[in-house]
mmCIF file of C-alpha atoms in Angstrom:
data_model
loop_
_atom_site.group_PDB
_atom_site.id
_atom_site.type_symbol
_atom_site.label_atom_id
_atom_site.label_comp_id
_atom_site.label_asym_id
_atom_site.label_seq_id
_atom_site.Cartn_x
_atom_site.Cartn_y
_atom_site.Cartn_z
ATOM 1 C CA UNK A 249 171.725 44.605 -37.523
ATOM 2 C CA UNK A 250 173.099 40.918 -38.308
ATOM 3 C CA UNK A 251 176.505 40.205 -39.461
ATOM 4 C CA UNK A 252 174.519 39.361 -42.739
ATOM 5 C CA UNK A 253 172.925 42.587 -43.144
ATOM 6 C CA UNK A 254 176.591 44.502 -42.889
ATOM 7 C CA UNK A 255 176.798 44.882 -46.641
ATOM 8 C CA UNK A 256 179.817 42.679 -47.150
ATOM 9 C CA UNK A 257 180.115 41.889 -50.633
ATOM 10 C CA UNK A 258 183.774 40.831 -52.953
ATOM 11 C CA UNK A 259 182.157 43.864 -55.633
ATOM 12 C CA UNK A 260 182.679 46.612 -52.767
ATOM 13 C CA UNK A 261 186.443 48.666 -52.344
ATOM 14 C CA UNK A 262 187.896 46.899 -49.067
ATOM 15 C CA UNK A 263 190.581 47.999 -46.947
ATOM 16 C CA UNK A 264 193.533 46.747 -44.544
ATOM 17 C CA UNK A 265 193.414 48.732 -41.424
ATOM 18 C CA UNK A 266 196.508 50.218 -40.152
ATOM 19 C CA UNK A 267 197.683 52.668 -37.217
ATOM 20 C CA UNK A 268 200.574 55.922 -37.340
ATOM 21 C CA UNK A 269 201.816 57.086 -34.061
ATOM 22 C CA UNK A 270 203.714 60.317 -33.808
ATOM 23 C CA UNK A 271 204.724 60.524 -30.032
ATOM 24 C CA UNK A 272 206.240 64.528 -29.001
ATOM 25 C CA UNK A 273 208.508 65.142 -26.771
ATOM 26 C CA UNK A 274 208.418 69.140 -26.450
ATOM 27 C CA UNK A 275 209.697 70.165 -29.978
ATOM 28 C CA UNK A 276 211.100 66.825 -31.015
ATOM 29 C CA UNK A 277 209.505 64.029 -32.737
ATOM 30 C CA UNK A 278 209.944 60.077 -32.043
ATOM 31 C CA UNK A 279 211.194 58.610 -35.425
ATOM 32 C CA UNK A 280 211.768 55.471 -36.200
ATOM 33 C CA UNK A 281 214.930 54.325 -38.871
ATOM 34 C CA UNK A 282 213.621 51.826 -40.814
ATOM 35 C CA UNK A 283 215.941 48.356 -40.042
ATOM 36 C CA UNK A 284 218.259 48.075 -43.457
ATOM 37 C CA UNK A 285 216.975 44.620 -43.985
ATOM 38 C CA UNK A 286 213.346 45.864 -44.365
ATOM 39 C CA UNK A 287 211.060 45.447 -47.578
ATOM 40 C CA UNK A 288 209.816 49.132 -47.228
ATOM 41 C CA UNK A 289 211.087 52.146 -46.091
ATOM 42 C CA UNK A 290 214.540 50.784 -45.069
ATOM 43 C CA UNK A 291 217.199 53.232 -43.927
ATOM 44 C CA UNK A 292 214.478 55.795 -43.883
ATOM 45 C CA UNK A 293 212.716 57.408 -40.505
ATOM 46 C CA UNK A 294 208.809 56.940 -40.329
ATOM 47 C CA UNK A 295 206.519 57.629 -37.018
ATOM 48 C CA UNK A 296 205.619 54.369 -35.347
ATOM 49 C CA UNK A 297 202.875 51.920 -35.889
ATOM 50 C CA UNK A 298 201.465 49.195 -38.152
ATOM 51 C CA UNK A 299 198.254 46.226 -38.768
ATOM 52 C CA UNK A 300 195.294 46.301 -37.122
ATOM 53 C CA UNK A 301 194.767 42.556 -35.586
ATOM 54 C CA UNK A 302 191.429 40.797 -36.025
ATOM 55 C CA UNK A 303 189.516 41.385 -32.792
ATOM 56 C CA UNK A 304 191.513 44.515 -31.692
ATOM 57 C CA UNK A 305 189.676 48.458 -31.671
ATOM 58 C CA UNK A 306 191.969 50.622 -33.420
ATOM 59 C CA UNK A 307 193.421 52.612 -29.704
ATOM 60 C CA UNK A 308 194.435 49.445 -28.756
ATOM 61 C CA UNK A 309 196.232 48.303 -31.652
ATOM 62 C CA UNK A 310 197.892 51.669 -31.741
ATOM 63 C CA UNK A 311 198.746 51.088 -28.613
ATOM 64 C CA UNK A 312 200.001 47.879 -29.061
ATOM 65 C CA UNK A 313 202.666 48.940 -32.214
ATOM 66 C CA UNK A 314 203.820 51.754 -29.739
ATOM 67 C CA UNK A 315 204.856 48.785 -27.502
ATOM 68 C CA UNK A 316 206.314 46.634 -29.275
ATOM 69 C CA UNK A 317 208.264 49.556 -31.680
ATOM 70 C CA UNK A 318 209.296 51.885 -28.811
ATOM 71 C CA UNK A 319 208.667 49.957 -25.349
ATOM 72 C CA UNK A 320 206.987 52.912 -24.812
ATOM 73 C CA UNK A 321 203.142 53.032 -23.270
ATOM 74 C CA UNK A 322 201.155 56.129 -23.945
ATOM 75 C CA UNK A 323 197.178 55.637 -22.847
ATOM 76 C CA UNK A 324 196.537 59.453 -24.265
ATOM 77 C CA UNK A 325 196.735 58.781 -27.743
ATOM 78 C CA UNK A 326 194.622 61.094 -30.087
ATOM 79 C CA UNK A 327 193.202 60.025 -33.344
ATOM 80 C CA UNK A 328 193.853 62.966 -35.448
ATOM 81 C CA UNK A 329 193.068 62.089 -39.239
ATOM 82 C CA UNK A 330 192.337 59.450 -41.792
ATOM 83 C CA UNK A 331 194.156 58.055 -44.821
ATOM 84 C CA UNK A 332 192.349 55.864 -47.402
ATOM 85 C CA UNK A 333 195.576 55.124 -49.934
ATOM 86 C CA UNK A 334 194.296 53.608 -53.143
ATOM 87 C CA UNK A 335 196.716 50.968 -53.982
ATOM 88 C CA UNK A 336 195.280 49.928 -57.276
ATOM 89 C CA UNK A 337 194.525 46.659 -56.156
ATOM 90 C CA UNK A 338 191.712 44.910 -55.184
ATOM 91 C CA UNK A 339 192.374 46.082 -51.480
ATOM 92 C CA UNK A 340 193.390 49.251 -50.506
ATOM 93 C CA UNK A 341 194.494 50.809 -46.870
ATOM 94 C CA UNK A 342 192.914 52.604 -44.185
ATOM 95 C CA UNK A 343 195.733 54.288 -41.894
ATOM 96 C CA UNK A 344 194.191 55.915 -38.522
ATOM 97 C CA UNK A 345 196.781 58.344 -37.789
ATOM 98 C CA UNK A 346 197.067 59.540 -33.914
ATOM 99 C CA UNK A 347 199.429 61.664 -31.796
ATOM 100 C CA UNK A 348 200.177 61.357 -28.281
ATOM 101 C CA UNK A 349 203.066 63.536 -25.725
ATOM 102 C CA UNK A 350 206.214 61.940 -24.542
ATOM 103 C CA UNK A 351 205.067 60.161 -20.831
ATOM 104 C CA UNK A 352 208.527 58.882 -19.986
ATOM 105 C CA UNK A 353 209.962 55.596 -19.995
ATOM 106 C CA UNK A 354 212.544 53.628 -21.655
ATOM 107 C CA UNK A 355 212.751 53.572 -25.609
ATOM 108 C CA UNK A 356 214.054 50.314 -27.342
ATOM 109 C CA UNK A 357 214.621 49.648 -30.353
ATOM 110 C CA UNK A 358 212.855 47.042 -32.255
ATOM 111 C CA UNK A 359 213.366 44.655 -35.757
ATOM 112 C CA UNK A 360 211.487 47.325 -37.338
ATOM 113 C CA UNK A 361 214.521 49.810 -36.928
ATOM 114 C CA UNK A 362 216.205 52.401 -34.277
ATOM 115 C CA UNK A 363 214.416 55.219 -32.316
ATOM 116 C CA UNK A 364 215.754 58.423 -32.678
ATOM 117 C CA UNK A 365 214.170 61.755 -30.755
ATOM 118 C CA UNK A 366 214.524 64.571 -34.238
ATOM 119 C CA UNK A 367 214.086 68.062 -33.538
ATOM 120 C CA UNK A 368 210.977 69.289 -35.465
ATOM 121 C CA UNK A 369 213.249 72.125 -36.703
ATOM 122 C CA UNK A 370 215.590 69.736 -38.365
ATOM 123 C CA UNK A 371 212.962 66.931 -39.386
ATOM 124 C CA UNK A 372 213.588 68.012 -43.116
ATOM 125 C CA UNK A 373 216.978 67.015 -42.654
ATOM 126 C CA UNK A 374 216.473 63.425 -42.676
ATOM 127 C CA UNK A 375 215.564 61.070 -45.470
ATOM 128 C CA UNK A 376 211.589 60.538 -44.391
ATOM 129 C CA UNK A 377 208.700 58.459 -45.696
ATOM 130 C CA UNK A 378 207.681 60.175 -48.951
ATOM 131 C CA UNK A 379 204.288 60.844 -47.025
ATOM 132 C CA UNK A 380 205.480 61.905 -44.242
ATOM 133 C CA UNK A 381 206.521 65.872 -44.931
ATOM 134 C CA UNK A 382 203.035 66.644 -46.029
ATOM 135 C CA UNK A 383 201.250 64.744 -43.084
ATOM 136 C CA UNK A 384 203.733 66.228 -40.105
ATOM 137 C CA UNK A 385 202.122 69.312 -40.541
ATOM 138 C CA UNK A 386 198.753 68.384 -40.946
ATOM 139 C CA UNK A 387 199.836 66.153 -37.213
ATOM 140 C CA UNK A 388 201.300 69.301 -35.923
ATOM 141 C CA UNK A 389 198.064 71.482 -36.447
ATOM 142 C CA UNK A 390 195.587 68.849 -35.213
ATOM 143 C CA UNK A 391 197.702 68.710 -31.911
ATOM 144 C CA UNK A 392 197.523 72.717 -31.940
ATOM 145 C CA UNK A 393 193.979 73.075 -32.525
ATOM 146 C CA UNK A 394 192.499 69.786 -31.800
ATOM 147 C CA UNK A 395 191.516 69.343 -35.704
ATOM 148 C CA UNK A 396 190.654 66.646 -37.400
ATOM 149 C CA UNK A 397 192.181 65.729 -40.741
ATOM 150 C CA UNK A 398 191.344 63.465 -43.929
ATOM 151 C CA UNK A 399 193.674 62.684 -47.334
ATOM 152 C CA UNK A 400 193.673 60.540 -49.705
ATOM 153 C CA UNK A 401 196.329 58.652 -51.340
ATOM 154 C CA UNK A 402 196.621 57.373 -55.076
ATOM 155 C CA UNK A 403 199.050 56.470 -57.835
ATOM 156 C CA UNK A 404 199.688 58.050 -60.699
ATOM 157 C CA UNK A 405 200.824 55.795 -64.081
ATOM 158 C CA UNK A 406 204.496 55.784 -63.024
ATOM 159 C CA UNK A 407 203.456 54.919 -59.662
ATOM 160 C CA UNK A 408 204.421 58.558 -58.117
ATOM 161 C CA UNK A 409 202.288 59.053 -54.914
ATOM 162 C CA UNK A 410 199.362 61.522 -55.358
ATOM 163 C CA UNK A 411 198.367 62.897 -52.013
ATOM 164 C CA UNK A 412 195.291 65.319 -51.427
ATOM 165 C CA UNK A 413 194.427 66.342 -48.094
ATOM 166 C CA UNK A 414 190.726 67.731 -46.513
ATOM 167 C CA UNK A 415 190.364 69.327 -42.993
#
């Protein structure tokens, strides 16, 4: 099949790709603090990751954002669910969400924020991603049982995030 024959049209939903690392280190999770300067999620802890370049597969861009976020290099990453997030725009998102264990090495921090290992027993403690207490458990399964997840995510009219998840 040609590049022509792909099905490429402006009338079809399109979507910016995107990778979410969670990286485990026995019972704690790798969180970043968003920097205080940032646009989005400033001051608040999200896992690690981010675009998709032109030309790259999706494990090595996830690879990639786990370098430059963490210094950290993990080649055992799993892909362990989907996220197509309707933004009401004329582009939505597609974030590939994977896992991968603790390997060793150095962490440093980043512009995107500060690395901090949370316990998973205290993880509700912290201010999060508004996504993220929903999906951490969904994460926490697939690494368990070797599941596969799939959500969506929407807006409502007074832009509250409306999140349904499939397994």
């Amino acid at each position: 099949m040609g590049k022509a024959d792909q099905g490429v049209s402006d009338n079809r939903f399109a979507v910016i790709p995107r990778t979410l690392i969670f990286v485990f280190r026995g019972n704690e999770i790798l969180m970043i603090k968003g920097n205080p300067a940032k646009r989005l999620w400033a001051n608040r802890y999200n896992a690690l990751g981010g675009h998709i370049e032109r030309g790259e597969d999706v494990l090595t861009a996830a690879r990639r954002e786990l370098k430059e976020e963490s210094g950290l290099e993990i080649q055992d990453l799993h892909l362990c669910g989907t996220v197509m997030i309707e933004t009401g725009q004329e582009k939505g998102i597609l974030l590939l969400v994977f896992w991968g264990d603790y390997q060793g090495g150095e962490l440093s921090d980043s512009v995107e924020g500060t690395l901090e290992w949370i316990s998973l027993s205290r993880i509700d403690q912290y201010e999060l991603v508004e996504d993220l207490p929903v999906m951490i458990p969904h994460v926490l399964k697939h690494r368990e049982q070797r599941s596969f997840f799939s959500a969506s995510y929407r807006y409502d009219d007074q832009d509250r995030l409306i999140i349904a998840y499939s397994s």
